[in-house]
mmCIF file of C-alpha atoms in Angstrom:
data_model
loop_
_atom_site.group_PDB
_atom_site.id
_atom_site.type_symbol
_atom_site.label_atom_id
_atom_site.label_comp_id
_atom_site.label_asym_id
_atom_site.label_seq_id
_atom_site.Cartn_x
_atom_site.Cartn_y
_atom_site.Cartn_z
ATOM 1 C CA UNK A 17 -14.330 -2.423 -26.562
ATOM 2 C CA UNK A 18 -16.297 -2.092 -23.459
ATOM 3 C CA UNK A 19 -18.660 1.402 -22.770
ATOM 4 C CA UNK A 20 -16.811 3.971 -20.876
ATOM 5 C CA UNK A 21 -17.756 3.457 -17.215
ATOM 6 C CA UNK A 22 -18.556 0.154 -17.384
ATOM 7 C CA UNK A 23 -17.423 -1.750 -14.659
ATOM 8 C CA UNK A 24 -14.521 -4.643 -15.813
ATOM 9 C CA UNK A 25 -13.533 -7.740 -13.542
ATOM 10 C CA UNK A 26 -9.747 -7.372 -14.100
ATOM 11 C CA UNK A 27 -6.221 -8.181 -13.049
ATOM 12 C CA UNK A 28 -2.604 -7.211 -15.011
ATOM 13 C CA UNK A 29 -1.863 -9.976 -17.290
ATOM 14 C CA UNK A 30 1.178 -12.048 -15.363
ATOM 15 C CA UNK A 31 1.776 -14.200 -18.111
ATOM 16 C CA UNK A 32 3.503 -12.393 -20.939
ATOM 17 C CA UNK A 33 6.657 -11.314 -19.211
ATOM 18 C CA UNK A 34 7.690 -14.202 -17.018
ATOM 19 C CA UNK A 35 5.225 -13.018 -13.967
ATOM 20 C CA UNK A 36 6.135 -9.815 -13.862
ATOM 21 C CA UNK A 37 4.622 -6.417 -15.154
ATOM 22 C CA UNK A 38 6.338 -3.138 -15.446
ATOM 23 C CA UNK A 39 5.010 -0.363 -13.447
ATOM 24 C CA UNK A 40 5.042 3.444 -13.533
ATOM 25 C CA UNK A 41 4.762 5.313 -10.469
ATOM 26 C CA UNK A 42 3.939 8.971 -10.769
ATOM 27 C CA UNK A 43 3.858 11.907 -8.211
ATOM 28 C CA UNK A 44 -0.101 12.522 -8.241
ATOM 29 C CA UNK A 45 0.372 15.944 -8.077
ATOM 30 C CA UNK A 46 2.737 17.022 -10.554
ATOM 31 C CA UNK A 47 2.487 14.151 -13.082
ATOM 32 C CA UNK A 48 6.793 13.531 -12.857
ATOM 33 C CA UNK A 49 7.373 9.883 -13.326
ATOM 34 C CA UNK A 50 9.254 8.963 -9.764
ATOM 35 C CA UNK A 51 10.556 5.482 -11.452
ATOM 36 C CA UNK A 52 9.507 2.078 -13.157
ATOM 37 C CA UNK A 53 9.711 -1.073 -11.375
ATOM 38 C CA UNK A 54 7.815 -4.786 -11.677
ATOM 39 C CA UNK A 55 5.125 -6.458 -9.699
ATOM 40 C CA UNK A 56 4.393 -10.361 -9.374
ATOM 41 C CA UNK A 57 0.767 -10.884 -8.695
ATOM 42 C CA UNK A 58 1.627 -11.125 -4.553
ATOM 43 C CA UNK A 59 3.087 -7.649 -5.220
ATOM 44 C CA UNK A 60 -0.033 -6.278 -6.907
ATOM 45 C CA UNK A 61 -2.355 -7.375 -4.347
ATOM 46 C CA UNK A 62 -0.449 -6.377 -1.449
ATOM 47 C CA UNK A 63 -0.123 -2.710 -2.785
ATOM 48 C CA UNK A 64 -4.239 -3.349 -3.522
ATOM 49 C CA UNK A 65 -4.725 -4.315 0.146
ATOM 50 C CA UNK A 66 -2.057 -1.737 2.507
ATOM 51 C CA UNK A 67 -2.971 0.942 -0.162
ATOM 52 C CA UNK A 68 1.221 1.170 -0.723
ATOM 53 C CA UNK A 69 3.492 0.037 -3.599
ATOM 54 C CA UNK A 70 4.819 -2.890 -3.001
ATOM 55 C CA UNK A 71 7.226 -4.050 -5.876
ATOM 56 C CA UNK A 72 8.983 -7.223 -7.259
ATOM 57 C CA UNK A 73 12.687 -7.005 -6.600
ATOM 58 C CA UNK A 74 14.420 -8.551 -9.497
ATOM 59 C CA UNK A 75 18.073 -8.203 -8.430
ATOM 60 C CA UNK A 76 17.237 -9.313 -4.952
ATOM 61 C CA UNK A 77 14.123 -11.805 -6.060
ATOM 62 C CA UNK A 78 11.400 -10.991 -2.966
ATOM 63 C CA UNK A 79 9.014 -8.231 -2.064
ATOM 64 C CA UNK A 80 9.636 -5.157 -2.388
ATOM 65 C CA UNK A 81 7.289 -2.686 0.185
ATOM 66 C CA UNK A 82 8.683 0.364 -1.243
ATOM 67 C CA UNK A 83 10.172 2.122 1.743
ATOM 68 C CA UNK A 84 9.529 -0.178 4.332
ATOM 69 C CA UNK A 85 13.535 0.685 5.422
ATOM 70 C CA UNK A 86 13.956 4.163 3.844
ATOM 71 C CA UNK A 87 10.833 5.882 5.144
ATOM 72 C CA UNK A 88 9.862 6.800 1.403
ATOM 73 C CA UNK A 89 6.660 4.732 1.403
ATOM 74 C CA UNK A 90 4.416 5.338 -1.703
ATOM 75 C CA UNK A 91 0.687 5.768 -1.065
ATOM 76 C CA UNK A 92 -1.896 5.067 -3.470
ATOM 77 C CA UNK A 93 -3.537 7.294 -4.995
ATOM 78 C CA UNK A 94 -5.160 5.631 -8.436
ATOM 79 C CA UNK A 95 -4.003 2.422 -9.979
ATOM 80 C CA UNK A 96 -4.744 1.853 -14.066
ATOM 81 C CA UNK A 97 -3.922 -0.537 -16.560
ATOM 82 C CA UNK A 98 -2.829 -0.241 -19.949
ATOM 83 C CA UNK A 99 -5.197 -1.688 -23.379
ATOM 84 C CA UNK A 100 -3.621 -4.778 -22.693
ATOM 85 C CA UNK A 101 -3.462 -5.162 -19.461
ATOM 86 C CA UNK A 102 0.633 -5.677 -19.243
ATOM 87 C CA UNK A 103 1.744 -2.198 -17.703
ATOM 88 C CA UNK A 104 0.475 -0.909 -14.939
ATOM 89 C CA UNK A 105 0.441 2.883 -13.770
ATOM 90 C CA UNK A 106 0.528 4.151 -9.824
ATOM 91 C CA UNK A 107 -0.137 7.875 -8.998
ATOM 92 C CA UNK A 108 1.228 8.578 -5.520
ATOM 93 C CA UNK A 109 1.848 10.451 -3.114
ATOM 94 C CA UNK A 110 5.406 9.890 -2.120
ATOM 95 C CA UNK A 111 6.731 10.082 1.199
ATOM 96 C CA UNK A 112 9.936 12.194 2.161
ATOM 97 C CA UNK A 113 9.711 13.464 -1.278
ATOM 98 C CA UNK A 114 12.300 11.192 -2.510
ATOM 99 C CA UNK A 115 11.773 8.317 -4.355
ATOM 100 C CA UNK A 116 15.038 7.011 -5.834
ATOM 101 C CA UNK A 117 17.897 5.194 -3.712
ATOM 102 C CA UNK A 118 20.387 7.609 -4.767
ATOM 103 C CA UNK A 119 18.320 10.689 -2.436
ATOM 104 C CA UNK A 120 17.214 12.501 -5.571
ATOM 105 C CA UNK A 121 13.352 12.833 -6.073
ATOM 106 C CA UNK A 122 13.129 10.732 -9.567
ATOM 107 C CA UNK A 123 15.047 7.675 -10.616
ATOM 108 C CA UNK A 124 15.276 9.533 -14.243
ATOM 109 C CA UNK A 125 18.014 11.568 -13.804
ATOM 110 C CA UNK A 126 20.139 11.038 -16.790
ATOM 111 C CA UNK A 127 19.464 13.333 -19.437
ATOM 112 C CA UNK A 128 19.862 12.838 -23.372
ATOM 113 C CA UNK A 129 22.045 15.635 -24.492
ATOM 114 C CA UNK A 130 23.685 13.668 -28.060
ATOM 115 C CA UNK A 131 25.077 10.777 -29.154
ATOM 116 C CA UNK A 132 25.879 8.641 -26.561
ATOM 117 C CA UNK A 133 26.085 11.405 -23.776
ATOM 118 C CA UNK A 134 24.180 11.911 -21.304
ATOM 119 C CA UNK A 135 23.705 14.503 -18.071
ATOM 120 C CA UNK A 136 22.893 14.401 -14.883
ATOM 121 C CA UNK A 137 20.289 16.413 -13.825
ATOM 122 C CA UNK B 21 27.629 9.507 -8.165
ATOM 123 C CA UNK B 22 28.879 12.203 -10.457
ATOM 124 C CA UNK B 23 28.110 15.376 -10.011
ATOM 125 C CA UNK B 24 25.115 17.489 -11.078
ATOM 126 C CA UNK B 25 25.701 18.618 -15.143
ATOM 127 C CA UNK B 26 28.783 16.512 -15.731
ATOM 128 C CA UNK B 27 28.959 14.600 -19.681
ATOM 129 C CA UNK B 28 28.392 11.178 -19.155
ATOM 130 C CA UNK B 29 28.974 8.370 -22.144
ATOM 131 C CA UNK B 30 25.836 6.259 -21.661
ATOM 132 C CA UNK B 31 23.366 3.575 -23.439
ATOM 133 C CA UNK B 32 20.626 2.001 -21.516
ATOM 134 C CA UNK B 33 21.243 -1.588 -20.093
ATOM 135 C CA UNK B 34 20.055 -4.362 -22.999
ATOM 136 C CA UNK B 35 21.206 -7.081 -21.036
ATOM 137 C CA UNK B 36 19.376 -7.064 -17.849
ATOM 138 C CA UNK B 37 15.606 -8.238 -19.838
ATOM 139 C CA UNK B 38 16.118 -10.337 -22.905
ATOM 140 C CA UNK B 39 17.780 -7.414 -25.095
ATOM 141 C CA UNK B 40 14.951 -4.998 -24.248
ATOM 142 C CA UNK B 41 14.039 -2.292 -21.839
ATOM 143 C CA UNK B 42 10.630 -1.069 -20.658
ATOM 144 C CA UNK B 43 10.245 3.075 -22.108
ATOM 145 C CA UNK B 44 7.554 5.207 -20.884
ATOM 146 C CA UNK B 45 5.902 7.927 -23.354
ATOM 147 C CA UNK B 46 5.042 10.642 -21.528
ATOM 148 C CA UNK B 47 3.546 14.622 -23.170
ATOM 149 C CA UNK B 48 6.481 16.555 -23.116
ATOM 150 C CA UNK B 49 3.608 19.134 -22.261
ATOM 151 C CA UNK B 50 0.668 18.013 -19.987
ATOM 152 C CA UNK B 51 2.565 14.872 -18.292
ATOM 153 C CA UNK B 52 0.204 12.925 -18.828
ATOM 154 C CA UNK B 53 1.396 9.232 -19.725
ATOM 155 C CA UNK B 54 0.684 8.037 -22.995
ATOM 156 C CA UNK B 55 1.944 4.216 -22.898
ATOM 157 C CA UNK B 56 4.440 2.087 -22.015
ATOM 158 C CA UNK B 57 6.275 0.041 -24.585
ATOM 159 C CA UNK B 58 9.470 -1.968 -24.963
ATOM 160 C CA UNK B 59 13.218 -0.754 -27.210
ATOM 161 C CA UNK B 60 15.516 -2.807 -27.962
ATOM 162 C CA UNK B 61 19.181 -1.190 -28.794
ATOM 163 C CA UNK B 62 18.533 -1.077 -33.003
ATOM 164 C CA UNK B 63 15.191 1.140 -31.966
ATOM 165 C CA UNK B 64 16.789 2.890 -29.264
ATOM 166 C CA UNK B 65 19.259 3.771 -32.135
ATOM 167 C CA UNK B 66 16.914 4.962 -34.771
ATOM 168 C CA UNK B 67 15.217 6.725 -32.443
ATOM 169 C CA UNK B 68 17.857 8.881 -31.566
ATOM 170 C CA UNK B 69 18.828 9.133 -35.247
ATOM 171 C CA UNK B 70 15.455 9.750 -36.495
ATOM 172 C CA UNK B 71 14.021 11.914 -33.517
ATOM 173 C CA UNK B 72 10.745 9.907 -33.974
ATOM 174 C CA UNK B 73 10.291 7.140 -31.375
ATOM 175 C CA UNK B 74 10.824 3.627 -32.576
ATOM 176 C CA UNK B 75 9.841 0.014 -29.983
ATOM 177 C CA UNK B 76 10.399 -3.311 -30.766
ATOM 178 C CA UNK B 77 7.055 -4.848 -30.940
ATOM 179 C CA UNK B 78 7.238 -8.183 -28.652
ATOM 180 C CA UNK B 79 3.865 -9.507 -30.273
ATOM 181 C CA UNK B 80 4.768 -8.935 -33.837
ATOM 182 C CA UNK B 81 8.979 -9.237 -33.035
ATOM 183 C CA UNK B 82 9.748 -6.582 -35.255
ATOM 184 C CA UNK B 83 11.085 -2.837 -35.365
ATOM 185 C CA UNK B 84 7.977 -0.833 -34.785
ATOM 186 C CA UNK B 85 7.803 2.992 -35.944
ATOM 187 C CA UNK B 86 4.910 3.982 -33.797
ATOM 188 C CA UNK B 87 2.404 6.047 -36.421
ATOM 189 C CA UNK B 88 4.467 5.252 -39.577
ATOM 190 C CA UNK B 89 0.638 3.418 -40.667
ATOM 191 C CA UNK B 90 -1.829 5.665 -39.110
ATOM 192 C CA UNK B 91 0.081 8.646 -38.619
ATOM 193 C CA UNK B 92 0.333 9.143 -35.094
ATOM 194 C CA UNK B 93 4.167 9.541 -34.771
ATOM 195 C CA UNK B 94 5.989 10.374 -31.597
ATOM 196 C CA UNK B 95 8.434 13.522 -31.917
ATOM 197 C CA UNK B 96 11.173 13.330 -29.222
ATOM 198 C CA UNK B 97 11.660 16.000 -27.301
ATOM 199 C CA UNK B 98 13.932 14.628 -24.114
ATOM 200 C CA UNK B 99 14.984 10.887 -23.377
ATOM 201 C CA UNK B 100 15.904 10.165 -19.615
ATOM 202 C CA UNK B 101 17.948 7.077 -18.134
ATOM 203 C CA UNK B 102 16.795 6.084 -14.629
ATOM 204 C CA UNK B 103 19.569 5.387 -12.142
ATOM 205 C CA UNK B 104 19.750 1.975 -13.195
ATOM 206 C CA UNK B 105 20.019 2.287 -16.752
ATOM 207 C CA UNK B 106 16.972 0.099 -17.386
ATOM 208 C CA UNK B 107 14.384 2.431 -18.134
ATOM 209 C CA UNK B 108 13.743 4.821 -20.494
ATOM 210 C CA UNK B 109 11.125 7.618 -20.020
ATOM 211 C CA UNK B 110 10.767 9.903 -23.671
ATOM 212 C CA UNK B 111 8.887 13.018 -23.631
ATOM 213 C CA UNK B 112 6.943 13.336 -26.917
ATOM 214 C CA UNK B 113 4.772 15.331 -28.841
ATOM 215 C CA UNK B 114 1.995 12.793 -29.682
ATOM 216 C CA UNK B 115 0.920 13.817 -33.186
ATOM 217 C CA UNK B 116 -3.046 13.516 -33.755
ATOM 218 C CA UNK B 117 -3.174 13.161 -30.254
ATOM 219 C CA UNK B 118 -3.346 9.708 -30.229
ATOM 220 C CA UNK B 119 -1.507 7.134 -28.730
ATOM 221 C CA UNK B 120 -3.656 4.132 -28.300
ATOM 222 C CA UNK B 121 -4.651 1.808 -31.103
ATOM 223 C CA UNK B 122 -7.921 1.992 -29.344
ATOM 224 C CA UNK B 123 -8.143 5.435 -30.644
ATOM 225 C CA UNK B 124 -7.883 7.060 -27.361
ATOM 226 C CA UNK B 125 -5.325 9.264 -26.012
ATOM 227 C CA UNK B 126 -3.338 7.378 -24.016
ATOM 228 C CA UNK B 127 -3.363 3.360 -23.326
ATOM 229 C CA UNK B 128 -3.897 3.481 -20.046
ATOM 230 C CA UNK B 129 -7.417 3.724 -19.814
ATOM 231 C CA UNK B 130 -8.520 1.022 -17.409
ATOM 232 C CA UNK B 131 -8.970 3.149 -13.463
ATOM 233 C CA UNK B 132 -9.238 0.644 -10.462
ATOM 234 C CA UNK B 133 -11.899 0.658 -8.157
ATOM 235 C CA UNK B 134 -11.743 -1.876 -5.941
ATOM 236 C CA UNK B 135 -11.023 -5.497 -5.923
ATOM 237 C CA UNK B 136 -10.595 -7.002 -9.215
ATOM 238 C CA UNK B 137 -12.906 -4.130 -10.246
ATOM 239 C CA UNK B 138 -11.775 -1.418 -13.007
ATOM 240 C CA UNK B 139 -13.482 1.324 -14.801
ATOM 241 C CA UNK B 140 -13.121 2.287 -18.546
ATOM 242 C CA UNK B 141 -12.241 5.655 -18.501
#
């Protein structure tokens, strides 16, 4: 284990999960978790680069730059990797305040109540 | 879309990654993320049942009690479905604090500079 501060050449590890790594975005503000989503490594550096999260679309296999149509672009704030380098987490600033495709603010808007039921929030 | 509040009979989506789904661990009290780990629908299960959270470890291939060695158990306090069904964010109470096998906090500990450059934090 590496000195706090020390500086670390590093990149997410692509390899474990097919070329993909899940990633948490979170409003850098309030700390709510907006939504989870993958990155390739074209992904990664892209959102590295424009300084805005660009994803991995899995359903529709191709980049994702997160709002390009919508509006609700995601700007970087901080960018950090996990102990093993195979989850990635984004604090942003998002744009329009809305981050999920259904117009609510977080993708996480089924709540546990018991069981097997759930509410929406 | 139902509406706001209404019951809904739910499970997250095993199918769409191998059997698993990616969960975020989040402090039901500060926000801050702790890690990100992987259930599959027998830990899922348990840890409804139990109200401690249980992952399927993808190294060791195994149900995975996070703290039953050292301690460090994770007491559910509210499990979220995203809008897809294939995510899970629980809010915890990290007992001793620690979530990391590194002994800190949380796993993400590894803050991006620039480049390939990232500082331990």
């Amino acid at each position: 284990m590496p000195d706090d501060g020390q500086s670390l050449n590093l990149r997410p590890d692509f390899n474990k999960a097919g070329g993909l790594v899940p990633v948490i975005a979170q409003d850098y503000e309030t700390g709510e978790i907006l939504m989870l989503a993958f990155m390739n490594e074209e992904s990664y550096l892209k959102t590295i680069e424009t300084g805005e999260v660009h994803y991995w679309s899995r359903s529709r296999k191709e980049l994702w730059h997160k709002g390009a149509t919508s509006g609700h672009v995601q700007k970087v704030k901080d960018i950090y990797l996990d102990c093993d380098k195979d989850a990635v987490l984004v604090k942003i600033q998002q744009v329009g305040n809305v981050a999920c495709h259904t117009g609510k603010r977080s993708c996480f808007h089924y709540r546990h109540t018991k069981g097997d039921q759930y509410e929406l929030i």
